[in-house]
Coordinates of C-alpha atoms and ligand atoms in Angstrom, one line a residue:
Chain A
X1 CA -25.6 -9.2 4.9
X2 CA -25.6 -5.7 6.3
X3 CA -22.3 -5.1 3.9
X4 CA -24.4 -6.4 1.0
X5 CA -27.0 -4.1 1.3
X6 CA -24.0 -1.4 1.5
X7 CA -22.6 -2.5 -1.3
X8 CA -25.9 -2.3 -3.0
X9 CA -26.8 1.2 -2.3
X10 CA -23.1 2.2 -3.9
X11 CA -23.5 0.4 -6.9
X12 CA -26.7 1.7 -7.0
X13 CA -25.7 5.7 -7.0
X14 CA -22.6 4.6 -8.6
X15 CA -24.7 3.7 -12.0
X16 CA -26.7 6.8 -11.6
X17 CA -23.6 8.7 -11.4
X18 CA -21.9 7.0 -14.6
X19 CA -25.1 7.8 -16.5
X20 CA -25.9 3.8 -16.8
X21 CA -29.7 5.1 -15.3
X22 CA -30.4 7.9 -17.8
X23 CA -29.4 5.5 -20.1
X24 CA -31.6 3.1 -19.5
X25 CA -34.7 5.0 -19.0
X26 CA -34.6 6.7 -22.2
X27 CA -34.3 3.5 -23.8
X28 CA -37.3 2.3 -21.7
X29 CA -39.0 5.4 -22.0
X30 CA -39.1 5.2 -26.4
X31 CA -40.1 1.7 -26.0
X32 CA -43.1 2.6 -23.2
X33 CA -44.0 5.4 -25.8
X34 CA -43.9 3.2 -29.1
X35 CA -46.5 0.8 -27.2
X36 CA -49.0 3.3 -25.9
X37 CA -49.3 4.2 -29.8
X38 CA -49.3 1.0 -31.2
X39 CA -51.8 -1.6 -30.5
X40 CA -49.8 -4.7 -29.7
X41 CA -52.9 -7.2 -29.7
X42 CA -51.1 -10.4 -31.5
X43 CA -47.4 -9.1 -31.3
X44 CA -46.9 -10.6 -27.6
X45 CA -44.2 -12.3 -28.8
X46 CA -42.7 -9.2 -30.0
X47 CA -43.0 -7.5 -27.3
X48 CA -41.5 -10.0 -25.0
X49 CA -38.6 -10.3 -27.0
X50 CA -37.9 -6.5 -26.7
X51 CA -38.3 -6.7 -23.0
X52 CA -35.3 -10.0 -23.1
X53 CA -33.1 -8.1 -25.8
X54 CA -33.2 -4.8 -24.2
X55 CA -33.1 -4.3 -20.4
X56 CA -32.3 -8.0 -19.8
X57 CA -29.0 -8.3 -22.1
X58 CA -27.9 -5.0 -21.3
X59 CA -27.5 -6.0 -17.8
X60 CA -24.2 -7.5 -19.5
X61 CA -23.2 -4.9 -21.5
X62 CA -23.5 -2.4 -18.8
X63 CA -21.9 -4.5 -15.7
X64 CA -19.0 -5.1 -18.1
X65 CA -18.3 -1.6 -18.8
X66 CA -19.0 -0.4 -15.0
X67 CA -16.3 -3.5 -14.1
X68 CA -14.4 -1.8 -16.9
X69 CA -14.5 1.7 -15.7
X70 CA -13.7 0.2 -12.1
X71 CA -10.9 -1.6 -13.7
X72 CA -9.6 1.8 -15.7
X73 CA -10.0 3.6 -11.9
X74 CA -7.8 0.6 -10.1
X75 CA -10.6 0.3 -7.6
X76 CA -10.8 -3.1 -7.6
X77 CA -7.8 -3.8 -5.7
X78 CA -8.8 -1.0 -3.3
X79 CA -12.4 -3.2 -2.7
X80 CA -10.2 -6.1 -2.4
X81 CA -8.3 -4.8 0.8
X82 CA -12.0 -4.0 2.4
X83 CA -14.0 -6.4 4.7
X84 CA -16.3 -6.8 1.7
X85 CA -16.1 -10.3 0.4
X86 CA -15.9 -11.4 -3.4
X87 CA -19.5 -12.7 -3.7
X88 CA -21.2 -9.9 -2.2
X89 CA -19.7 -7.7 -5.0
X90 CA -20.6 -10.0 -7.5
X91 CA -24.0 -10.5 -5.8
X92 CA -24.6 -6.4 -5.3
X93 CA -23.8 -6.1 -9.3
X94 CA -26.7 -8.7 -9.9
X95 CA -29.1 -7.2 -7.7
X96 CA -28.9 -3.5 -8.7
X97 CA -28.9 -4.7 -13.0
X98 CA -31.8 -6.8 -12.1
X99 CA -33.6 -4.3 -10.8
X100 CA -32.9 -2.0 -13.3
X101 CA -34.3 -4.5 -15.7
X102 CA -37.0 -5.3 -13.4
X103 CA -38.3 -1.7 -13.4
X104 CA -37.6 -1.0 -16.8
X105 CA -39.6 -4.2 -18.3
X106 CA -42.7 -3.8 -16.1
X107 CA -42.8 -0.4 -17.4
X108 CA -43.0 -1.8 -20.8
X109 CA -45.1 -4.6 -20.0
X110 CA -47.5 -2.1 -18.3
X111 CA -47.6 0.4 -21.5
X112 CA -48.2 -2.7 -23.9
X113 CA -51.2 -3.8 -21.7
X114 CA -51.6 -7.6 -22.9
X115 CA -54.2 -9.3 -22.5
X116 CA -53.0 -12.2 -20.8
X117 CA -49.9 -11.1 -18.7
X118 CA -48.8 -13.5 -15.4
X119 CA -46.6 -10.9 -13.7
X120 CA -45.2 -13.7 -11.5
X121 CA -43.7 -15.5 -14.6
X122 CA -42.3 -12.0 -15.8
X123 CA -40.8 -11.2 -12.9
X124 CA -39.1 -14.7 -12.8
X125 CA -38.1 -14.3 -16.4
X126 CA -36.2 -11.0 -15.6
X127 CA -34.7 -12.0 -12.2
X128 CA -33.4 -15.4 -13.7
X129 CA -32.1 -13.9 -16.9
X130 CA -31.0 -10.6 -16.2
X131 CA -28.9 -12.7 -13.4
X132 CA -27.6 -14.5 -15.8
X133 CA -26.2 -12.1 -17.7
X134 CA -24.3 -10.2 -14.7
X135 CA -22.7 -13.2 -13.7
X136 CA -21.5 -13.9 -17.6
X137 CA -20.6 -10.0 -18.1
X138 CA -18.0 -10.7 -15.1
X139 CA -16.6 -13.7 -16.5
X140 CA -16.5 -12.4 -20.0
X141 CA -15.0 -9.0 -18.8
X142 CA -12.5 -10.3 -16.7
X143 CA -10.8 -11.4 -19.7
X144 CA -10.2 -7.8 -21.1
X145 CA -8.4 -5.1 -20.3
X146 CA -10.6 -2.5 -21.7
X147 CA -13.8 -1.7 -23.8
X148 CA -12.0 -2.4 -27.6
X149 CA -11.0 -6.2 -26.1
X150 CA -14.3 -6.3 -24.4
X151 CA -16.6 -5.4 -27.9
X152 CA -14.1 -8.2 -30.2
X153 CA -15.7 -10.7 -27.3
X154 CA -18.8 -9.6 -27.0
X155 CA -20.2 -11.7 -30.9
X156 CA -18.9 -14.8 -28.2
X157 CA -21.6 -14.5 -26.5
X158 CA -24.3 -12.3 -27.6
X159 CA -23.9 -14.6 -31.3
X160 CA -25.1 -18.5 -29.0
X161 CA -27.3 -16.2 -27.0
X162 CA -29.3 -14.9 -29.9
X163 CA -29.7 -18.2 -31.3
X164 CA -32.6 -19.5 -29.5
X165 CA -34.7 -16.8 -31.6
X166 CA -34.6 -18.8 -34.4
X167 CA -36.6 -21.5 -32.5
X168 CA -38.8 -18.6 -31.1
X169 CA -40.3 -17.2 -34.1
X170 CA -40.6 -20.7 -35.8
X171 CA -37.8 -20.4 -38.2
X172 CA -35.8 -23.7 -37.4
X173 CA -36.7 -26.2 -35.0
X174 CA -34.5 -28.2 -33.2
X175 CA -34.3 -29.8 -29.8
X176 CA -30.7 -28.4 -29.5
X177 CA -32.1 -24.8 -28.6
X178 CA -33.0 -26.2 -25.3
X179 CA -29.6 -26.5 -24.0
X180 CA -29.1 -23.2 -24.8
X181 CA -29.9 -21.3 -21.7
X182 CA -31.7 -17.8 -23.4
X183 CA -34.0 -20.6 -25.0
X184 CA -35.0 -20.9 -21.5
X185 CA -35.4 -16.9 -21.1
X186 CA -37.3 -17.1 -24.1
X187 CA -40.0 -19.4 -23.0
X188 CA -40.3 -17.7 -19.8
X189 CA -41.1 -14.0 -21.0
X190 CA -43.3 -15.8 -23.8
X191 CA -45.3 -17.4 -20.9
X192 CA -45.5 -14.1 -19.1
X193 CA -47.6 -12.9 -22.1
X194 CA -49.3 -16.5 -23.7
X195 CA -50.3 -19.7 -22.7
X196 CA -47.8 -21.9 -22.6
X197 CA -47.5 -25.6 -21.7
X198 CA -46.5 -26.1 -18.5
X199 CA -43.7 -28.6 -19.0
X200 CA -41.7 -26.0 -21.1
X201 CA -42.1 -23.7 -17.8
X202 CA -40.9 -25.7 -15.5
X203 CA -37.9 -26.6 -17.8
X204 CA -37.0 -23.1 -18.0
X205 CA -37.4 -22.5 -14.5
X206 CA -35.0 -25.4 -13.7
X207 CA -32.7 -25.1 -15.9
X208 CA -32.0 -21.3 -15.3
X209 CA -31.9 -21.8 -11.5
X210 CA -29.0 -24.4 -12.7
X211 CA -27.1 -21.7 -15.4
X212 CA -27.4 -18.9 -12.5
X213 CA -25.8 -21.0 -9.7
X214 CA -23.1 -21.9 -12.1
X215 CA -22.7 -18.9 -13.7
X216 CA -22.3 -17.1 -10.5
X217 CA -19.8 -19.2 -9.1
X218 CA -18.2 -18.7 -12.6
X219 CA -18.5 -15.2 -11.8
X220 CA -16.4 -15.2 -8.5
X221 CA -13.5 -17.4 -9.4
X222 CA -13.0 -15.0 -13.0
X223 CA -13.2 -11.7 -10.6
X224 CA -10.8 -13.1 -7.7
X225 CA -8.5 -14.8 -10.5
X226 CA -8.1 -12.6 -13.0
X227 CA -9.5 -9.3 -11.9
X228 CA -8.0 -8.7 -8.3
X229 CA -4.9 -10.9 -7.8
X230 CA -3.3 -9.8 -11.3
X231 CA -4.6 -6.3 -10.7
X232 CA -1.2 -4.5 -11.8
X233 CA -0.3 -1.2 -13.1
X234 CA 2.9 -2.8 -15.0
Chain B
X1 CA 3.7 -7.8 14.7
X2 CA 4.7 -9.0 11.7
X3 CA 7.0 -11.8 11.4
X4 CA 8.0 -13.5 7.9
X5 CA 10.4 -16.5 7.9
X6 CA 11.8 -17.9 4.6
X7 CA 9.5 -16.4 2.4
X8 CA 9.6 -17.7 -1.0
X9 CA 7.1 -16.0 -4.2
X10 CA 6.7 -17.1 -7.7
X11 CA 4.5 -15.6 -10.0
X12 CA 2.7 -18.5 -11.9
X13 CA 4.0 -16.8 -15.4
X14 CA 7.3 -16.4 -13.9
X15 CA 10.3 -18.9 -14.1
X16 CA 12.1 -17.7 -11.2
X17 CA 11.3 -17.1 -8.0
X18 CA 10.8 -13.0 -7.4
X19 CA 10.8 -13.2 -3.7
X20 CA 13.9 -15.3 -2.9
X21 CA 13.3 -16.5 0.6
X22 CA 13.1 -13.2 2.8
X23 CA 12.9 -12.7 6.9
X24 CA 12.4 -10.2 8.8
X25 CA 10.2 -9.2 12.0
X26 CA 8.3 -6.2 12.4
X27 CA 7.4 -5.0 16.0
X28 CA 3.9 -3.5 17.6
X29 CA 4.6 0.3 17.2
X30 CA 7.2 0.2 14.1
X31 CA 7.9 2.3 11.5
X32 CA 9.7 -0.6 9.3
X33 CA 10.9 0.5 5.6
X34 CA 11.4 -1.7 2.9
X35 CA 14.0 -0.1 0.2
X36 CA 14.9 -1.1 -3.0
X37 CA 15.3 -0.5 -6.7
X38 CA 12.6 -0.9 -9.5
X39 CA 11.5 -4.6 -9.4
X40 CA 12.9 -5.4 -6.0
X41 CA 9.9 -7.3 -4.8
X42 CA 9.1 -4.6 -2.5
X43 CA 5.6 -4.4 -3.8
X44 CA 5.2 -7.9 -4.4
X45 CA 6.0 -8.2 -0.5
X46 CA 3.2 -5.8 0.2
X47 CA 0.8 -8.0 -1.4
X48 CA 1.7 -11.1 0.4
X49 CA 0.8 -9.3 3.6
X50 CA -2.1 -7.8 2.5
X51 CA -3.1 -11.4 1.1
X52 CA -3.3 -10.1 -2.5
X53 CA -1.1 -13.1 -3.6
X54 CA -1.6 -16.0 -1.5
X55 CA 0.6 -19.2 -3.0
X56 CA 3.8 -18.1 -0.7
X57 CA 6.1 -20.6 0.6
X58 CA 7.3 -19.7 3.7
X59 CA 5.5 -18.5 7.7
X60 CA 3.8 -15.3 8.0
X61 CA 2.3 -14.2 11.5
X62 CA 0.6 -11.3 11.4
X63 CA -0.9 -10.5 15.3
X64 CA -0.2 -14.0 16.5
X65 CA -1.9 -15.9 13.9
X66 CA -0.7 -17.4 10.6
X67 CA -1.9 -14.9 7.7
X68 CA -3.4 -17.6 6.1
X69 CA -5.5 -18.1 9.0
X70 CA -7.5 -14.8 8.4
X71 CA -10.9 -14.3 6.6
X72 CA -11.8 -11.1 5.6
X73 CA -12.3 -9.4 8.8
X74 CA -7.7 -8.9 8.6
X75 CA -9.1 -6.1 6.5
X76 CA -10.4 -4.1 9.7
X77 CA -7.2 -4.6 11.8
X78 CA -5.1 -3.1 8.2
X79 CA -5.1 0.2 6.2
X80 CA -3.6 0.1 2.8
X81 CA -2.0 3.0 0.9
X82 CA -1.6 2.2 -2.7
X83 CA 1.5 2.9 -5.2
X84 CA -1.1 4.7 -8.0
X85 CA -4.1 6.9 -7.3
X86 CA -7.7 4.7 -7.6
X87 CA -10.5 6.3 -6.7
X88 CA -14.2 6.6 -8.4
X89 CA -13.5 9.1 -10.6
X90 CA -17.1 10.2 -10.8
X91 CA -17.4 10.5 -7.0
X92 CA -16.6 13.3 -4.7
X93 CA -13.9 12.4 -2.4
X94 CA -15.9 13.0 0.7
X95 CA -18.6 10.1 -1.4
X96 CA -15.3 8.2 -2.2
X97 CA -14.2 8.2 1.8
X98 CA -17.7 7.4 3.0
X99 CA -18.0 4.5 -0.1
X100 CA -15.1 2.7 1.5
X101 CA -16.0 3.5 4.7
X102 CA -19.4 1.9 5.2
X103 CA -17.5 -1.3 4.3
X104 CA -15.5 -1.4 7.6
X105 CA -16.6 -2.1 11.2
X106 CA -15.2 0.7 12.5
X107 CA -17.6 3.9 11.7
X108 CA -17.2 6.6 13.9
X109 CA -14.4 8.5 12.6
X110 CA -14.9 11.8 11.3
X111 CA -14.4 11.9 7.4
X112 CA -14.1 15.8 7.4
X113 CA -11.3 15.7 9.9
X114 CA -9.4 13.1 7.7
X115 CA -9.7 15.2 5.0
X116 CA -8.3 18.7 6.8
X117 CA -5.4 16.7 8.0
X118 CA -4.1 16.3 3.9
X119 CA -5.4 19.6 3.0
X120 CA -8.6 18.4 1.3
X121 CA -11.6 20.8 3.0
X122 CA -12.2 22.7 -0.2
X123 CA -12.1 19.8 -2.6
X124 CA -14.4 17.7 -0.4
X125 CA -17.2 18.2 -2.7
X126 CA -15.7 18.0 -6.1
X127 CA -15.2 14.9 -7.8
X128 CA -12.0 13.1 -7.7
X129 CA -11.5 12.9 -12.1
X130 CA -11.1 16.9 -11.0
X131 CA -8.1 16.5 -8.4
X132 CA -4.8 16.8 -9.6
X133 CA -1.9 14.2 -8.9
X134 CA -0.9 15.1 -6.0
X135 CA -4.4 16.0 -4.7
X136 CA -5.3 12.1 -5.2
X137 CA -2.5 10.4 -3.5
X138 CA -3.1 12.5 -0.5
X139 CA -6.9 10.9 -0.8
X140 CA -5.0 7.8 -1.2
X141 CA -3.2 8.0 1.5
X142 CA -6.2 9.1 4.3
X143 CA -8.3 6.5 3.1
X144 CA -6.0 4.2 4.4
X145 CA -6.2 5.5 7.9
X146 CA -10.8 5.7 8.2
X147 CA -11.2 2.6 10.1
X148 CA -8.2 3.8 12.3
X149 CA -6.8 0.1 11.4
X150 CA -3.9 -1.5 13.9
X151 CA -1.1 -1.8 11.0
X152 CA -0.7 0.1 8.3
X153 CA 1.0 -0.4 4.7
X154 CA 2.1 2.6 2.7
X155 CA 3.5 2.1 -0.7
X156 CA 5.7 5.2 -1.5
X157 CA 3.5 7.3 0.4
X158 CA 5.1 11.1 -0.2
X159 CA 6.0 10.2 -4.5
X160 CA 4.2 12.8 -6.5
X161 CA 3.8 15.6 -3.9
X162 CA 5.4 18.6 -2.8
X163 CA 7.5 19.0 -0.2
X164 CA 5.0 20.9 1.8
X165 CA 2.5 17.7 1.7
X166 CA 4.9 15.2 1.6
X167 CA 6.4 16.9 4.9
X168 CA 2.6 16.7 6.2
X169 CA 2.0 13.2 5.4
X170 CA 5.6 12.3 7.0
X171 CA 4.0 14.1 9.8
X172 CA 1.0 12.0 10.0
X173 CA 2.9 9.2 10.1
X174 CA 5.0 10.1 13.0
X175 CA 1.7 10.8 14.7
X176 CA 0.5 7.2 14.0
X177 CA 3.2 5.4 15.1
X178 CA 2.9 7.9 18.7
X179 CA -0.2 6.4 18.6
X180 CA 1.1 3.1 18.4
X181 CA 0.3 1.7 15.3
X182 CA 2.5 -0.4 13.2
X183 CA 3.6 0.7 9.8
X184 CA 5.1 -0.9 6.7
X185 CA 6.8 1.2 4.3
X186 CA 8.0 0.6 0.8
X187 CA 10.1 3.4 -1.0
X188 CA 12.9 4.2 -2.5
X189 CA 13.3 7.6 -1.3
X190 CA 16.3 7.2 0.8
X191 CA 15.7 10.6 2.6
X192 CA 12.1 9.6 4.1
X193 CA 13.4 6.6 4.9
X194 CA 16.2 8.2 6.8
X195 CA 13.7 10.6 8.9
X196 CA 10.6 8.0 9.3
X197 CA 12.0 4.9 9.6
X198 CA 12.7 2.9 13.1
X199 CA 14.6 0.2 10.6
X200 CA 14.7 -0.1 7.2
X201 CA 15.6 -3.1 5.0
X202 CA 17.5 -3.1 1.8
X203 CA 16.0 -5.5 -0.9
X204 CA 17.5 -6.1 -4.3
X205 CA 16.5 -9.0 -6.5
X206 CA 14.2 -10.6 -3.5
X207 CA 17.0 -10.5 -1.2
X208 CA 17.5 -8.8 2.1
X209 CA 20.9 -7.6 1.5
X210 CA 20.9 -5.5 4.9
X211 CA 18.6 -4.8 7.8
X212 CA 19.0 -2.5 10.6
X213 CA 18.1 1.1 12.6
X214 CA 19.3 3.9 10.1
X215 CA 21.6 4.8 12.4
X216 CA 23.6 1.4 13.3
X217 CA 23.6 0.9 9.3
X218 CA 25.1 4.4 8.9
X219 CA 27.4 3.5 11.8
X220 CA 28.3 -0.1 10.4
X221 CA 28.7 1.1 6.9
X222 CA 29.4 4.2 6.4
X223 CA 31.7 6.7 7.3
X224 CA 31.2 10.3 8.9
X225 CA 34.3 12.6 7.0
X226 CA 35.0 16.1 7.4
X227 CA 35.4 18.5 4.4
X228 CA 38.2 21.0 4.4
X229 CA 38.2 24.1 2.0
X230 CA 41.4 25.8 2.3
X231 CA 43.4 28.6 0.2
X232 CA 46.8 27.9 -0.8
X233 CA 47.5 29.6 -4.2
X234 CA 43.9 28.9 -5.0
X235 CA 41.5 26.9 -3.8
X236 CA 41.4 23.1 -2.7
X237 CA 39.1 20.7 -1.3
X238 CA 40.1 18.1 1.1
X239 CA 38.0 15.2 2.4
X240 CA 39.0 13.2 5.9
X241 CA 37.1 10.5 7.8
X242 CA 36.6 11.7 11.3
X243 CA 37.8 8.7 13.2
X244 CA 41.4 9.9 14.5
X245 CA 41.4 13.3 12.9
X246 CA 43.5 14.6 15.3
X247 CA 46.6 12.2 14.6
X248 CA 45.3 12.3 10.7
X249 CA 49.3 14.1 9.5
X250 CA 47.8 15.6 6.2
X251 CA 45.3 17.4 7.6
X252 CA 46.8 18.7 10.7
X253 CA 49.6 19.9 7.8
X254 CA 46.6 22.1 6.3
X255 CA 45.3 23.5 9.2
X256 CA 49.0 25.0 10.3
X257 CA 50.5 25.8 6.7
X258 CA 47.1 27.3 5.4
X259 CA 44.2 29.4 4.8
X260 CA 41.0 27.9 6.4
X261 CA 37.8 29.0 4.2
X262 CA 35.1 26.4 5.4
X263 CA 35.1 22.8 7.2
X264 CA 31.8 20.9 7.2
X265 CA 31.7 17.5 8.6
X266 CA 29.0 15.5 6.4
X267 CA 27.0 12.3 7.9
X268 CA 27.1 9.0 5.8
X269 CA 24.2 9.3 3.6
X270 CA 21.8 6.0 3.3
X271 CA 22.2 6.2 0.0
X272 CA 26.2 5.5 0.2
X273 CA 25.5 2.5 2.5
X274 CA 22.4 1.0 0.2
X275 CA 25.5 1.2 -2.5
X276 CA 27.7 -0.6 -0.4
X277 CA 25.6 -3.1 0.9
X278 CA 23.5 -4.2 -2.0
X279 CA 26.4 -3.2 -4.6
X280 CA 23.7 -1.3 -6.7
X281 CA 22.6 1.9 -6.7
X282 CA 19.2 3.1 -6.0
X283 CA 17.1 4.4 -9.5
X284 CA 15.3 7.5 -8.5
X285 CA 12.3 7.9 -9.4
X286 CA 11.4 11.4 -7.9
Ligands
ATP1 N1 1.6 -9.6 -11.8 C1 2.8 -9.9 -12.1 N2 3.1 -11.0 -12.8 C2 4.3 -11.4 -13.1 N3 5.4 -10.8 -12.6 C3 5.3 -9.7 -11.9 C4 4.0 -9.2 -11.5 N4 4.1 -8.1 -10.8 C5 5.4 -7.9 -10.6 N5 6.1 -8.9 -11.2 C6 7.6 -9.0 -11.3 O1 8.1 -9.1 -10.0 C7 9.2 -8.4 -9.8 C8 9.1 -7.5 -8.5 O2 8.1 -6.5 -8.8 P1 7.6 -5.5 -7.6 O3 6.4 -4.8 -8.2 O4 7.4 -6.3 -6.4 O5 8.8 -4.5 -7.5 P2 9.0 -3.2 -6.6 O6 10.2 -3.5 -5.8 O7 7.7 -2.9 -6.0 O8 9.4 -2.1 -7.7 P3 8.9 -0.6 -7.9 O9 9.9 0.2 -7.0 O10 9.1 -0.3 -9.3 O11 7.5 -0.4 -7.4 C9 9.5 -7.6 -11.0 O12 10.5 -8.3 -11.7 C10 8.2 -7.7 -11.8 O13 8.4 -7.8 -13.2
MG2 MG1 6.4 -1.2 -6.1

């Protein structure tokens, strides 16, 4: 435990350091802006969607490319000869993008000012997805070898992840969005802002707790298989 | 220490087997150095030990217990120095130090003083991406040593440096082992091998072609000769083995019918008996 909250403080300064925090609080910063100016009475949907799109997925675009940078730097094999296991490093990497997200969608939330907001169910909604995506940045980037590989895979699965949109803003309707998991992400964050039946909740709430422990597991066999043991310079 | 019987490695994408059944025993307080050419197995062999690669065939005790045994607390008993530089590039090196560091259970040793010993005070504070080559395997190479672990690995430890700082880090080593520790070294530097090295193994193709003390192999192997520069309507070179130089009749003919200019007796090199041994000879790399 102590080594994960170690690990956490690194990976912590280390996005500050690789510009990953400027980054995203300018992004957070135009969107907090745009939302003072604009009243957003009846675009809660909207605005929720902005808060999954943005902080959430980039929680996989920028743990792949700090993996990626790691990778480029050979520290990986370095971490792999420390005391630190596996699953804290995975773990650390979920805990500093989710608070990243966390912080950067309550400050959005918090400029939008709906009226009706459960902050329990938004919180929830980040933790769970922005989780998610960590865990499937590892998996996805430990196929790669470097950021032109990485973008070619990327459509694999932001394409299925963007998907349940369709369902969101009432363009098709299907009961096959629900086995998508971001269909889940989506009904949280929607529920954050608007009323929403309770079933659907608890659904989402299940079936993301499922994806995570999956996914993270996922995570940890990718990074130990691919990433450390076939760590060469050849 | 260390004690490998019948080792046997495949790589899963390989057809044959890259480590072909190796032994050898490394004692508490060793300098033992592993020597080969280019795609030996020497690194390959580093990784089994340092449980990199884990689907070996074979025994491996490491401090009285099967390596397999070990969870990831082996990591505080060993130091690793890597082949290639790897460092966080953004980070300082004194940051990149204490990053590692605060992994281990060891803390109390003093990052600074690790530093000063490879010549790194000034460049504590800058970032690594600003060090040059040789300024990051010396970086490499302390941050082996800062949780003052009980074995240590080195994978061509001085390549890339000048002599001065490859002179200093051969120091460092000779400290270590004064201090008891247990080292593994991979090169292919002959020379370093020669000075550091309690015994050294030869590996070619995943074999263990030859193991011994520098010395006895030199002794076994090779042969000590004298050369003989001598004037005699110009000049010639002459070469003689030592053993029974005085009853050698061709050179006692030089030394009475002719001009003497220089006679230098010259040691067997490594390098000759690596030849000899393995029947290949050694690539250099630096
Ligand atoms: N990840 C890998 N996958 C498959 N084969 C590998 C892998 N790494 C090394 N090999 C092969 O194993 C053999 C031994 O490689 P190894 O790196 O152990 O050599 P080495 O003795 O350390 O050489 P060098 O002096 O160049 O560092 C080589 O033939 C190499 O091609
Ligand atoms: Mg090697």
């Amino acid at each position: 435990m102590k080594l994960l909250i170690e690990n956490v403080k690194w990976d912590a300064y280390l996005i500050f350091k690789y510009g990953i925090v400027t980054i995203a609080a300018i992004i957070t910063a135009l969107y907090c802006m745009s939302f003072i100016f604009i009243d957003t009475t009846g675009l809660e949907k909207v605005v929720s969607v902005l808060i999954f799109t943005d902080p959430v997925m980039y929680g996989f675009l920028f743990t792949s490319v700090m993996v990626l940078f790691e990778k480029d730097a050979h520290t990986h094999e370095v971490i792999a000869v420390t005391p630190l296991p596996v699953n804290y490093y995975i773990l650390s990497k979920a805990i500093v993008f989710t608070l990243l997200a966390l912080v950067s969608g309550l400050a959005i939330i918090v400029s939008a000012q709906p009226a009706y907001f459960q902050p329990l169910l938004l919180i929830l909604a980040i933790v769970l997805s922005a989780s998610l995506f960590v865990f499937v940045g590892i998996v996805g980037v430990s196929f790669v070898q470097n950021f032109n590989q990485f973008i070619l895979i990327m459509p694999l699965v932001l394409g299925p992840a963007c998907l349940p949109l369709l369902h969101y803003f009432d363009l098709v309707n299907s009961w096959m969005f629900y086995l998508i998991p971001t269909q889940a992400c989506l009904i949280l964050f929607s529920a954050s802002v608007s009323i929403t039946e309770i079933w659907q909740i608890i659904y989402a709430l299940i079936y993301l707790i499922i994806w995570n422990f999956y996914a993270y597991k996922w995570a940890v066999k990718s990074y130990k298989k691919r990433i450390i043991k076939t760590d060469t310079y050849e | 220490m260390i004690q490998v019987a019948n080792l046997i490695f495949r790589y899963p994408n390989q057809e044959i087997d890259t480590i072909k059944g190796i032994s050898f025993k490394i004692e508490k307080g060793e300098i033992y150095g592993f020597l080969g050419p280019s795609g030996a197995g020497k690194s390959t062999t580093q990784k089994i030990l340092i449980k990199l690669l884990s689907e070996y065939k074979g025994q491996i005790q490491v401090m009285g217990h099967d390596l397999k045994s070990y969870n990831n607390s082996y990591y505080n008993k060993i130091g690793v120095g890597f082949e290639l530089p790897n460092h966080y590039a953004k980070l300082t090196g004194l940051e990149n130090l204490k990053l590692f560091a605060s992994f281990y259970e060891v803390k109390n040793v003093d990052l600074m003083e690790l530093l000063h010993k490879v010549g790194l005070t000034d460049a504590a504070h800058q970032k690594t991406q600003d060090y040059s080559k040789g300024m990051k395997m010396r970086l490499n190479f302390v941050r082996a040593l800062l949780h003052d672990p009980e074995i240590l690995f080195f994978d061509e430890p001085t390549s890339g440096l000048d002599p001065v700082n490859a002179k200093n880090i051969k120091d460092i080593i000779l400290d270590l082992k004064a201090k008891g520790k247990t080292i593994f070294l991979t090169t292919h530097n002959m020379h370093d091998a020669d000075e550091l090295c309690d015994r050294v193994a030869f590996i070619t193709n995943g074999q263990i072609m030859a193991e011994g003390s520098p010395k006895a192999l030199k002794l076994k192997f090779g042969k000590p000769l004298l050369n003989v520069e001598y004037q005699n309507s110009g000049f010639h070179l002459a070469e003689f083995e030592l053993e029974n130089l005085g009853q050698n009749l061709e050179f006692r003919n030089i030394l009475e019918s002719n001009k003497i200019i220089s006679m230098h007796t010259r040691e067997a090199s490594l390098d000759e008996v690596f030849i000899k041994t393995t029947g290949e000879q050694l690539t250099l790399t630096d």
